[in-house]
Amino acid sequence: MQALLNKYVAKAREHCVPLRSKRVSPHVLRHSAAMELLQAGVDCSFIALWLGHETMETTLTYLHAHLELKESALAKLKPYERRKAERFRPNDRLLEFLNAL
């Protein structure tokens, strides 16, 4: 398996310059596949079965959130803006509605 992988990685490096500085191994491919499945919304228990793990603990080592997942989670947050608390002051329309109840 490793020899076959080395053969095709060497061929790919001829055309893909960024790949020249990357380490590619069966372990890296398994980790990448597990992360792709996780990002696609596949349940962790299925990923554990697919990887052939006996326990979920083993699978969790593969599923640590990588930088892309962390960035997407942070992008969903609004920056915290500390402001002085203001007292709520209802407008006339709201007061009329409440008085009509």
PDB file of N, CA and C in Angstrom:
ATOM      1  N   MET A   1       0.829  -1.193   0.000  1.00  0.00           N
ATOM      2  CA  MET A   1       0.000   0.000   0.000  1.00  0.00           C
ATOM      3  C   MET A   1       0.873   1.258   0.000  1.00  0.00           C
ATOM      4  N   GLN A   2       1.873   1.289   0.881  1.00  0.00           N
ATOM      5  CA  GLN A   2       2.736   2.470   0.987  1.00  0.00           C
ATOM      6  C   GLN A   2       3.502   2.711  -0.311  1.00  0.00           C
ATOM      7  N   ALA A   3       3.982   1.639  -0.935  1.00  0.00           N
ATOM      8  CA  ALA A   3       4.734   1.792  -2.186  1.00  0.00           C
ATOM      9  C   ALA A   3       3.849   2.362  -3.292  1.00  0.00           C
ATOM     10  N   LEU A   4       2.629   1.879  -3.368  1.00  0.00           N
ATOM     11  CA  LEU A   4       1.686   2.374  -4.364  1.00  0.00           C
ATOM     12  C   LEU A   4       1.346   3.847  -4.111  1.00  0.00           C
ATOM     13  N   LEU A   5       1.131   4.181  -2.859  1.00  0.00           N
ATOM     14  CA  LEU A   5       0.847   5.570  -2.493  1.00  0.00           C
ATOM     15  C   LEU A   5       2.027   6.467  -2.845  1.00  0.00           C
ATOM     16  N   ASN A   6       3.242   6.036  -2.514  1.00  0.00           N
ATOM     17  CA  ASN A   6       4.445   6.817  -2.831  1.00  0.00           C
ATOM     18  C   ASN A   6       4.578   7.057  -4.338  1.00  0.00           C
ATOM     19  N   LYS A   7       4.257   6.044  -5.111  1.00  0.00           N
ATOM     20  CA  LYS A   7       4.349   6.146  -6.565  1.00  0.00           C
ATOM     21  C   LYS A   7       3.438   7.257  -7.091  1.00  0.00           C
ATOM     22  N   TYR A   8       2.182   7.246  -6.649  1.00  0.00           N
ATOM     23  CA  TYR A   8       1.225   8.222  -7.163  1.00  0.00           C
ATOM     24  C   TYR A   8       1.406   9.614  -6.549  1.00  0.00           C
ATOM     25  N   VAL A   9       1.896   9.682  -5.338  1.00  0.00           N
ATOM     26  CA  VAL A   9       2.194  10.987  -4.739  1.00  0.00           C
ATOM     27  C   VAL A   9       3.354  11.634  -5.491  1.00  0.00           C
ATOM     28  N   ALA A  10       4.369  10.853  -5.846  1.00  0.00           N
ATOM     29  CA  ALA A  10       5.507  11.386  -6.620  1.00  0.00           C
ATOM     30  C   ALA A  10       5.042  11.916  -7.963  1.00  0.00           C
ATOM     31  N   LYS A  11       4.144  11.197  -8.601  1.00  0.00           N
ATOM     32  CA  LYS A  11       3.599  11.641  -9.893  1.00  0.00           C
ATOM     33  C   LYS A  11       2.782  12.923  -9.726  1.00  0.00           C
ATOM     34  N   ALA A  12       1.989  12.986  -8.660  1.00  0.00           N
ATOM     35  CA  ALA A  12       1.158  14.170  -8.418  1.00  0.00           C
ATOM     36  C   ALA A  12       2.016  15.392  -8.090  1.00  0.00           C
ATOM     37  N   ARG A  13       3.135  15.180  -7.412  1.00  0.00           N
ATOM     38  CA  ARG A  13       4.009  16.300  -7.056  1.00  0.00           C
ATOM     39  C   ARG A  13       4.630  16.975  -8.272  1.00  0.00           C
ATOM     40  N   GLU A  14       4.719  16.262  -9.390  1.00  0.00           N
ATOM     41  CA  GLU A  14       5.250  16.846 -10.615  1.00  0.00           C
ATOM     42  C   GLU A  14       4.342  17.965 -11.127  1.00  0.00           C
ATOM     43  N   HIS A  15       3.049  17.851 -10.858  1.00  0.00           N
ATOM     44  CA  HIS A  15       2.072  18.805 -11.390  1.00  0.00           C
ATOM     45  C   HIS A  15       1.477  19.722 -10.321  1.00  0.00           C
ATOM     46  N   CYS A  16       1.609  19.349  -9.074  1.00  0.00           N
ATOM     47  CA  CYS A  16       0.990  20.105  -7.979  1.00  0.00           C
ATOM     48  C   CYS A  16       2.089  20.580  -7.021  1.00  0.00           C
ATOM     49  N   VAL A  17       2.535  21.797  -7.227  1.00  0.00           N
ATOM     50  CA  VAL A  17       3.659  22.341  -6.456  1.00  0.00           C
ATOM     51  C   VAL A  17       3.398  22.341  -4.946  1.00  0.00           C
ATOM     52  N   PRO A  18       2.218  22.755  -4.447  1.00  0.00           N
ATOM     53  CA  PRO A  18       2.000  22.749  -2.999  1.00  0.00           C
ATOM     54  C   PRO A  18       2.130  21.361  -2.369  1.00  0.00           C
ATOM     55  N   LEU A  19       1.884  20.329  -3.147  1.00  0.00           N
ATOM     56  CA  LEU A  19       1.980  18.962  -2.637  1.00  0.00           C
ATOM     57  C   LEU A  19       3.421  18.565  -2.333  1.00  0.00           C
ATOM     58  N   ARG A  20       4.366  19.268  -2.931  1.00  0.00           N
ATOM     59  CA  ARG A  20       5.783  18.929  -2.724  1.00  0.00           C
ATOM     60  C   ARG A  20       6.221  19.104  -1.278  1.00  0.00           C
ATOM     61  N   SER A  21       5.595  20.018  -0.574  1.00  0.00           N
ATOM     62  CA  SER A  21       5.992  20.256   0.822  1.00  0.00           C
ATOM     63  C   SER A  21       5.098  19.507   1.817  1.00  0.00           C
ATOM     64  N   LYS A  22       4.168  18.704   1.327  1.00  0.00           N
ATOM     65  CA  LYS A  22       3.237  17.968   2.191  1.00  0.00           C
ATOM     66  C   LYS A  22       3.701  16.540   2.413  1.00  0.00           C
ATOM     67  N   ARG A  23       3.406  16.039   3.600  1.00  0.00           N
ATOM     68  CA  ARG A  23       3.683  14.644   3.920  1.00  0.00           C
ATOM     69  C   ARG A  23       2.390  13.868   3.679  1.00  0.00           C
ATOM     70  N   VAL A  24       2.445  12.860   2.836  1.00  0.00           N
ATOM     71  CA  VAL A  24       1.256  12.060   2.524  1.00  0.00           C
ATOM     72  C   VAL A  24       1.526  10.621   2.943  1.00  0.00           C
ATOM     73  N   SER A  25       0.610  10.099   3.758  1.00  0.00           N
ATOM     74  CA  SER A  25       0.737   8.718   4.226  1.00  0.00           C
ATOM     75  C   SER A  25      -0.664   8.127   4.322  1.00  0.00           C
ATOM     76  N   PRO A  26      -0.769   6.805   4.475  1.00  0.00           N
ATOM     77  CA  PRO A  26      -2.100   6.217   4.665  1.00  0.00           C
ATOM     78  C   PRO A  26      -2.824   6.828   5.868  1.00  0.00           C
ATOM     79  N   HIS A  27      -2.080   7.130   6.930  1.00  0.00           N
ATOM     80  CA  HIS A  27      -2.679   7.736   8.118  1.00  0.00           C
ATOM     81  C   HIS A  27      -3.277   9.105   7.779  1.00  0.00           C
ATOM     82  N   VAL A  28      -2.545   9.909   7.017  1.00  0.00           N
ATOM     83  CA  VAL A  28      -3.028  11.237   6.615  1.00  0.00           C
ATOM     84  C   VAL A  28      -4.296  11.095   5.774  1.00  0.00           C
ATOM     85  N   LEU A  29      -4.323  10.127   4.881  1.00  0.00           N
ATOM     86  CA  LEU A  29      -5.511   9.906   4.054  1.00  0.00           C
ATOM     87  C   LEU A  29      -6.716   9.488   4.894  1.00  0.00           C
ATOM     88  N   ARG A  30      -6.491   8.621   5.885  1.00  0.00           N
ATOM     89  CA  ARG A  30      -7.587   8.204   6.772  1.00  0.00           C
ATOM     90  C   ARG A  30      -8.126   9.392   7.562  1.00  0.00           C
ATOM     91  N   HIS A  31      -7.205  10.209   8.089  1.00  0.00           N
ATOM     92  CA  HIS A  31      -7.614  11.384   8.864  1.00  0.00           C
ATOM     93  C   HIS A  31      -8.403  12.353   7.980  1.00  0.00           C
ATOM     94  N   SER A  32      -7.913  12.589   6.772  1.00  0.00           N
ATOM     95  CA  SER A  32      -8.593  13.500   5.839  1.00  0.00           C
ATOM     96  C   SER A  32      -9.987  12.989   5.497  1.00  0.00           C
ATOM     97  N   ALA A  33     -10.102  11.695   5.247  1.00  0.00           N
ATOM     98  CA  ALA A  33     -11.409  11.113   4.929  1.00  0.00           C
ATOM     99  C   ALA A  33     -12.361  11.252   6.109  1.00  0.00           C
ATOM    100  N   ALA A  34     -11.870  11.007   7.315  1.00  0.00           N
ATOM    101  CA  ALA A  34     -12.713  11.139   8.507  1.00  0.00           C
ATOM    102  C   ALA A  34     -13.193  12.578   8.675  1.00  0.00           C
ATOM    103  N   MET A  35     -12.321  13.553   8.432  1.00  0.00           N
ATOM    104  CA  MET A  35     -12.705  14.959   8.561  1.00  0.00           C
ATOM    105  C   MET A  35     -13.718  15.356   7.493  1.00  0.00           C
ATOM    106  N   GLU A  36     -13.559  14.850   6.276  1.00  0.00           N
ATOM    107  CA  GLU A  36     -14.524  15.142   5.211  1.00  0.00           C
ATOM    108  C   GLU A  36     -15.895  14.579   5.568  1.00  0.00           C
ATOM    109  N   LEU A  37     -15.924  13.359   6.105  1.00  0.00           N
ATOM    110  CA  LEU A  37     -17.193  12.760   6.518  1.00  0.00           C
ATOM    111  C   LEU A  37     -17.833  13.578   7.637  1.00  0.00           C
ATOM    112  N   LEU A  38     -17.020  14.015   8.604  1.00  0.00           N
ATOM    113  CA  LEU A  38     -17.536  14.824   9.710  1.00  0.00           C
ATOM    114  C   LEU A  38     -18.122  16.129   9.195  1.00  0.00           C
ATOM    115  N   GLN A  39     -17.399  16.807   8.294  1.00  0.00           N
ATOM    116  CA  GLN A  39     -17.883  18.071   7.742  1.00  0.00           C
ATOM    117  C   GLN A  39     -19.149  17.878   6.910  1.00  0.00           C
ATOM    118  N   ALA A  40     -19.324  16.704   6.337  1.00  0.00           N
ATOM    119  CA  ALA A  40     -20.512  16.418   5.540  1.00  0.00           C
ATOM    120  C   ALA A  40     -21.713  16.058   6.423  1.00  0.00           C
ATOM    121  N   GLY A  41     -21.496  16.032   7.731  1.00  0.00           N
ATOM    122  CA  GLY A  41     -22.589  15.762   8.659  1.00  0.00           C
ATOM    123  C   GLY A  41     -22.805  14.301   8.981  1.00  0.00           C
ATOM    124  N   VAL A  42     -21.829  13.450   8.647  1.00  0.00           N
ATOM    125  CA  VAL A  42     -21.955  12.018   8.936  1.00  0.00           C
ATOM    126  C   VAL A  42     -21.756  11.798  10.435  1.00  0.00           C
ATOM    127  N   ASP A  43     -22.584  10.957  11.015  1.00  0.00           N
ATOM    128  CA  ASP A  43     -22.532  10.663  12.448  1.00  0.00           C
ATOM    129  C   ASP A  43     -21.194  10.026  12.831  1.00  0.00           C
ATOM    130  N   CYS A  44     -20.673  10.410  13.998  1.00  0.00           N
ATOM    131  CA  CYS A  44     -19.376   9.915  14.468  1.00  0.00           C
ATOM    132  C   CYS A  44     -19.346   8.388  14.605  1.00  0.00           C
ATOM    133  N   SER A  45     -20.473   7.787  14.999  1.00  0.00           N
ATOM    134  CA  SER A  45     -20.489   6.328  15.149  1.00  0.00           C
ATOM    135  C   SER A  45     -20.308   5.634  13.797  1.00  0.00           C
ATOM    136  N   PHE A  46     -20.858   6.223  12.726  1.00  0.00           N
ATOM    137  CA  PHE A  46     -20.649   5.655  11.394  1.00  0.00           C
ATOM    138  C   PHE A  46     -19.191   5.802  10.976  1.00  0.00           C
ATOM    139  N   ILE A  47     -18.598   6.948  11.284  1.00  0.00           N
ATOM    140  CA  ILE A  47     -17.186   7.166  10.941  1.00  0.00           C
ATOM    141  C   ILE A  47     -16.317   6.144  11.664  1.00  0.00           C
ATOM    142  N   ALA A  48     -16.643   5.846  12.922  1.00  0.00           N
ATOM    143  CA  ALA A  48     -15.900   4.841  13.691  1.00  0.00           C
ATOM    144  C   ALA A  48     -15.990   3.475  13.021  1.00  0.00           C
ATOM    145  N   LEU A  49     -17.188   3.117  12.575  1.00  0.00           N
ATOM    146  CA  LEU A  49     -17.357   1.835  11.880  1.00  0.00           C
ATOM    147  C   LEU A  49     -16.583   1.820  10.572  1.00  0.00           C
ATOM    148  N   TRP A  50     -16.654   2.910   9.822  1.00  0.00           N
ATOM    149  CA  TRP A  50     -15.981   3.002   8.520  1.00  0.00           C
ATOM    150  C   TRP A  50     -14.472   2.875   8.679  1.00  0.00           C
ATOM    151  N   LEU A  51     -13.937   3.476   9.750  1.00  0.00           N
ATOM    152  CA  LEU A  51     -12.497   3.391   9.999  1.00  0.00           C
ATOM    153  C   LEU A  51     -12.089   2.054  10.615  1.00  0.00           C
ATOM    154  N   GLY A  52     -13.066   1.271  11.065  1.00  0.00           N
ATOM    155  CA  GLY A  52     -12.774  -0.035  11.662  1.00  0.00           C
ATOM    156  C   GLY A  52     -12.322   0.047  13.111  1.00  0.00           C
ATOM    157  N   HIS A  53     -12.736   1.090  13.808  1.00  0.00           N
ATOM    158  CA  HIS A  53     -12.348   1.250  15.209  1.00  0.00           C
ATOM    159  C   HIS A  53     -13.293   0.487  16.129  1.00  0.00           C
ATOM    160  N   GLU A  54     -12.726  -0.055  17.203  1.00  0.00           N
ATOM    161  CA  GLU A  54     -13.545  -0.779  18.183  1.00  0.00           C
ATOM    162  C   GLU A  54     -14.302   0.176  19.099  1.00  0.00           C
ATOM    163  N   THR A  55     -13.703   1.323  19.408  1.00  0.00           N
ATOM    164  CA  THR A  55     -14.335   2.259  20.340  1.00  0.00           C
ATOM    165  C   THR A  55     -14.394   3.656  19.735  1.00  0.00           C
ATOM    166  N   MET A  56     -15.310   4.448  20.252  1.00  0.00           N
ATOM    167  CA  MET A  56     -15.442   5.832  19.806  1.00  0.00           C
ATOM    168  C   MET A  56     -14.223   6.661  20.219  1.00  0.00           C
ATOM    169  N   GLU A  57     -13.586   6.301  21.333  1.00  0.00           N
ATOM    170  CA  GLU A  57     -12.425   7.058  21.800  1.00  0.00           C
ATOM    171  C   GLU A  57     -11.320   7.080  20.745  1.00  0.00           C
ATOM    172  N   THR A  58     -11.121   5.954  20.078  1.00  0.00           N
ATOM    173  CA  THR A  58     -10.117   5.894  19.024  1.00  0.00           C
ATOM    174  C   THR A  58     -10.487   6.838  17.890  1.00  0.00           C
ATOM    175  N   THR A  59     -11.764   6.850  17.543  1.00  0.00           N
ATOM    176  CA  THR A  59     -12.226   7.694  16.442  1.00  0.00           C
ATOM    177  C   THR A  59     -12.087   9.170  16.782  1.00  0.00           C
ATOM    178  N   LEU A  60     -12.312   9.520  18.028  1.00  0.00           N
ATOM    179  CA  LEU A  60     -12.267  10.929  18.421  1.00  0.00           C
ATOM    180  C   LEU A  60     -10.894  11.548  18.179  1.00  0.00           C
ATOM    181  N   THR A  61      -9.835  10.737  18.183  1.00  0.00           N
ATOM    182  CA  THR A  61      -8.516  11.290  17.888  1.00  0.00           C
ATOM    183  C   THR A  61      -8.444  11.788  16.438  1.00  0.00           C
ATOM    184  N   TYR A  62      -9.211  11.169  15.559  1.00  0.00           N
ATOM    185  CA  TYR A  62      -9.253  11.597  14.164  1.00  0.00           C
ATOM    186  C   TYR A  62     -10.120  12.837  13.968  1.00  0.00           C
ATOM    187  N   LEU A  63     -11.059  13.015  14.864  1.00  0.00           N
ATOM    188  CA  LEU A  63     -12.090  14.011  14.630  1.00  0.00           C
ATOM    189  C   LEU A  63     -11.875  15.332  15.361  1.00  0.00           C
ATOM    190  N   HIS A  64     -10.669  15.550  15.875  1.00  0.00           N
ATOM    191  CA  HIS A  64     -10.408  16.851  16.485  1.00  0.00           C
ATOM    192  C   HIS A  64     -10.627  17.915  15.419  1.00  0.00           C
ATOM    193  N   ALA A  65     -11.334  18.946  15.797  1.00  0.00           N
ATOM    194  CA  ALA A  65     -11.645  19.994  14.822  1.00  0.00           C
ATOM    195  C   ALA A  65     -10.364  20.610  14.293  1.00  0.00           C
ATOM    196  N   HIS A  66     -10.233  20.659  12.987  1.00  0.00           N
ATOM    197  CA  HIS A  66      -9.061  21.299  12.401  1.00  0.00           C
ATOM    198  C   HIS A  66      -9.376  22.769  12.150  1.00  0.00           C
ATOM    199  N   LEU A  67      -8.426  23.487  11.655  1.00  0.00           N
ATOM    200  CA  LEU A  67      -8.508  24.942  11.537  1.00  0.00           C
ATOM    201  C   LEU A  67      -9.743  25.406  10.771  1.00  0.00           C
ATOM    202  N   GLU A  68     -10.096  24.717   9.702  1.00  0.00           N
ATOM    203  CA  GLU A  68     -11.243  25.139   8.893  1.00  0.00           C
ATOM    204  C   GLU A  68     -12.548  25.077   9.683  1.00  0.00           C
ATOM    205  N   LEU A  69     -12.736  24.016  10.469  1.00  0.00           N
ATOM    206  CA  LEU A  69     -13.935  23.906  11.292  1.00  0.00           C
ATOM    207  C   LEU A  69     -13.972  25.007  12.345  1.00  0.00           C
ATOM    208  N   LYS A  70     -12.815  25.270  12.946  1.00  0.00           N
ATOM    209  CA  LYS A  70     -12.750  26.320  13.970  1.00  0.00           C
ATOM    210  C   LYS A  70     -13.065  27.676  13.364  1.00  0.00           C
ATOM    211  N   GLU A  71     -12.511  27.949  12.180  1.00  0.00           N
ATOM    212  CA  GLU A  71     -12.765  29.230  11.525  1.00  0.00           C
ATOM    213  C   GLU A  71     -14.235  29.397  11.171  1.00  0.00           C
ATOM    214  N   SER A  72     -14.871  28.344  10.697  1.00  0.00           N
ATOM    215  CA  SER A  72     -16.285  28.461  10.326  1.00  0.00           C
ATOM    216  C   SER A  72     -17.150  28.675  11.565  1.00  0.00           C
ATOM    217  N   ALA A  73     -16.775  28.062  12.681  1.00  0.00           N
ATOM    218  CA  ALA A  73     -17.528  28.274  13.918  1.00  0.00           C
ATOM    219  C   ALA A  73     -17.355  29.713  14.408  1.00  0.00           C
ATOM    220  N   LEU A  74     -16.141  30.225  14.367  1.00  0.00           N
ATOM    221  CA  LEU A  74     -15.888  31.597  14.810  1.00  0.00           C
ATOM    222  C   LEU A  74     -16.551  32.622  13.901  1.00  0.00           C
ATOM    223  N   ALA A  75     -16.655  32.312  12.618  1.00  0.00           N
ATOM    224  CA  ALA A  75     -17.268  33.242  11.669  1.00  0.00           C
ATOM    225  C   ALA A  75     -18.755  33.445  11.952  1.00  0.00           C
ATOM    226  N   LYS A  76     -19.380  32.501  12.635  1.00  0.00           N
ATOM    227  CA  LYS A  76     -20.801  32.607  12.946  1.00  0.00           C
ATOM    228  C   LYS A  76     -21.075  33.518  14.142  1.00  0.00           C
ATOM    229  N   LEU A  77     -20.039  33.858  14.876  1.00  0.00           N
ATOM    230  CA  LEU A  77     -20.205  34.699  16.064  1.00  0.00           C
ATOM    231  C   LEU A  77     -20.138  36.171  15.718  1.00  0.00           C
ATOM    232  N   LYS A  78     -20.904  36.957  16.442  1.00  0.00           N
ATOM    233  CA  LYS A  78     -20.818  38.400  16.300  1.00  0.00           C
ATOM    234  C   LYS A  78     -19.796  38.902  17.322  1.00  0.00           C
ATOM    235  N   PRO A  79     -19.009  39.896  16.953  1.00  0.00           N
ATOM    236  CA  PRO A  79     -18.054  40.443  17.928  1.00  0.00           C
ATOM    237  C   PRO A  79     -18.796  41.024  19.132  1.00  0.00           C
ATOM    238  N   TYR A  80     -18.243  40.833  20.297  1.00  0.00           N
ATOM    239  CA  TYR A  80     -18.854  41.346  21.522  1.00  0.00           C
ATOM    240  C   TYR A  80     -18.596  42.840  21.624  1.00  0.00           C
ATOM    241  N   GLU A  81     -19.663  43.577  21.803  1.00  0.00           N
ATOM    242  CA  GLU A  81     -19.540  45.020  21.970  1.00  0.00           C
ATOM    243  C   GLU A  81     -20.095  45.394  23.338  1.00  0.00           C
ATOM    244  N   ARG A  82     -19.230  45.843  24.198  1.00  0.00           N
ATOM    245  CA  ARG A  82     -19.660  46.220  25.543  1.00  0.00           C
ATOM    246  C   ARG A  82     -20.240  47.632  25.487  1.00  0.00           C
ATOM    247  N   ARG A  83     -21.502  47.750  25.875  1.00  0.00           N
ATOM    248  CA  ARG A  83     -22.161  49.055  25.884  1.00  0.00           C
ATOM    249  C   ARG A  83     -22.763  49.297  27.258  1.00  0.00           C
ATOM    250  N   LYS A  84     -22.944  50.542  27.552  1.00  0.00           N
ATOM    251  CA  LYS A  84     -23.607  50.900  28.798  1.00  0.00           C
ATOM    252  C   LYS A  84     -25.069  50.474  28.687  1.00  0.00           C
ATOM    253  N   ALA A  85     -25.572  49.842  29.738  1.00  0.00           N
ATOM    254  CA  ALA A  85     -26.959  49.391  29.738  1.00  0.00           C
ATOM    255  C   ALA A  85     -27.889  50.600  29.707  1.00  0.00           C
ATOM    256  N   GLU A  86     -28.868  50.528  28.816  1.00  0.00           N
ATOM    257  CA  GLU A  86     -29.836  51.606  28.701  1.00  0.00           C
ATOM    258  C   GLU A  86     -31.191  51.135  29.214  1.00  0.00           C
ATOM    259  N   ARG A  87     -31.885  52.017  29.855  1.00  0.00           N
ATOM    260  CA  ARG A  87     -33.216  51.688  30.336  1.00  0.00           C
ATOM    261  C   ARG A  87     -34.177  51.671  29.151  1.00  0.00           C
ATOM    262  N   PHE A  88     -35.039  50.645  29.119  1.00  0.00           N
ATOM    263  CA  PHE A  88     -36.011  50.541  28.038  1.00  0.00           C
ATOM    264  C   PHE A  88     -37.062  51.626  28.192  1.00  0.00           C
ATOM    265  N   ARG A  89     -37.339  52.306  27.104  1.00  0.00           N
ATOM    266  CA  ARG A  89     -38.365  53.350  27.095  1.00  0.00           C
ATOM    267  C   ARG A  89     -39.356  53.018  25.968  1.00  0.00           C
ATOM    268  N   PRO A  90     -40.553  52.567  26.341  1.00  0.00           N
ATOM    269  CA  PRO A  90     -41.539  52.207  25.319  1.00  0.00           C
ATOM    270  C   PRO A  90     -42.029  53.447  24.572  1.00  0.00           C
ATOM    271  N   ASN A  91     -42.329  53.262  23.290  1.00  0.00           N
ATOM    272  CA  ASN A  91     -42.855  54.385  22.508  1.00  0.00           C
ATOM    273  C   ASN A  91     -44.367  54.508  22.744  1.00  0.00           C
ATOM    274  N   ASP A  92     -44.958  55.584  22.250  1.00  0.00           N
ATOM    275  CA  ASP A  92     -46.381  55.850  22.472  1.00  0.00           C
ATOM    276  C   ASP A  92     -47.279  54.750  21.908  1.00  0.00           C
ATOM    277  N   ARG A  93     -46.920  54.218  20.783  1.00  0.00           N
ATOM    278  CA  ARG A  93     -47.730  53.167  20.146  1.00  0.00           C
ATOM    279  C   ARG A  93     -47.806  51.925  21.029  1.00  0.00           C
ATOM    280  N   LEU A  94     -46.677  51.536  21.613  1.00  0.00           N
ATOM    281  CA  LEU A  94     -46.668  50.380  22.502  1.00  0.00           C
ATOM    282  C   LEU A  94     -47.486  50.665  23.755  1.00  0.00           C
ATOM    283  N   LEU A  95     -47.357  51.864  24.309  1.00  0.00           N
ATOM    284  CA  LEU A  95     -48.117  52.217  25.508  1.00  0.00           C
ATOM    285  C   LEU A  95     -49.627  52.204  25.231  1.00  0.00           C
ATOM    286  N   GLU A  96     -50.020  52.695  24.068  1.00  0.00           N
ATOM    287  CA  GLU A  96     -51.447  52.666  23.694  1.00  0.00           C
ATOM    288  C   GLU A  96     -51.942  51.237  23.580  1.00  0.00           C
ATOM    289  N   PHE A  97     -51.155  50.373  22.978  1.00  0.00           N
ATOM    290  CA  PHE A  97     -51.534  48.967  22.845  1.00  0.00           C
ATOM    291  C   PHE A  97     -51.695  48.323  24.217  1.00  0.00           C
ATOM    292  N   LEU A  98     -50.758  48.570  25.124  1.00  0.00           N
ATOM    293  CA  LEU A  98     -50.810  47.970  26.451  1.00  0.00           C
ATOM    294  C   LEU A  98     -51.999  48.508  27.248  1.00  0.00           C
ATOM    295  N   ASN A  99     -52.264  49.775  27.109  1.00  0.00           N
ATOM    296  CA  ASN A  99     -53.410  50.354  27.820  1.00  0.00           C
ATOM    297  C   ASN A  99     -54.741  49.808  27.314  1.00  0.00           C
ATOM    298  N   ALA A 100     -54.765  49.422  26.062  1.00  0.00           N
ATOM    299  CA  ALA A 100     -56.001  48.891  25.471  1.00  0.00           C
ATOM    300  C   ALA A 100     -56.288  47.458  25.928  1.00  0.00           C
ATOM    301  N   LEU A 101     -55.342  46.787  26.519  1.00  0.00           N
ATOM    302  CA  LEU A 101     -55.548  45.394  26.949  1.00  0.00           C
ATOM    303  C   LEU A 101     -56.479  45.269  28.124  1.00  0.00           C
TER     304      LEU A 101
END
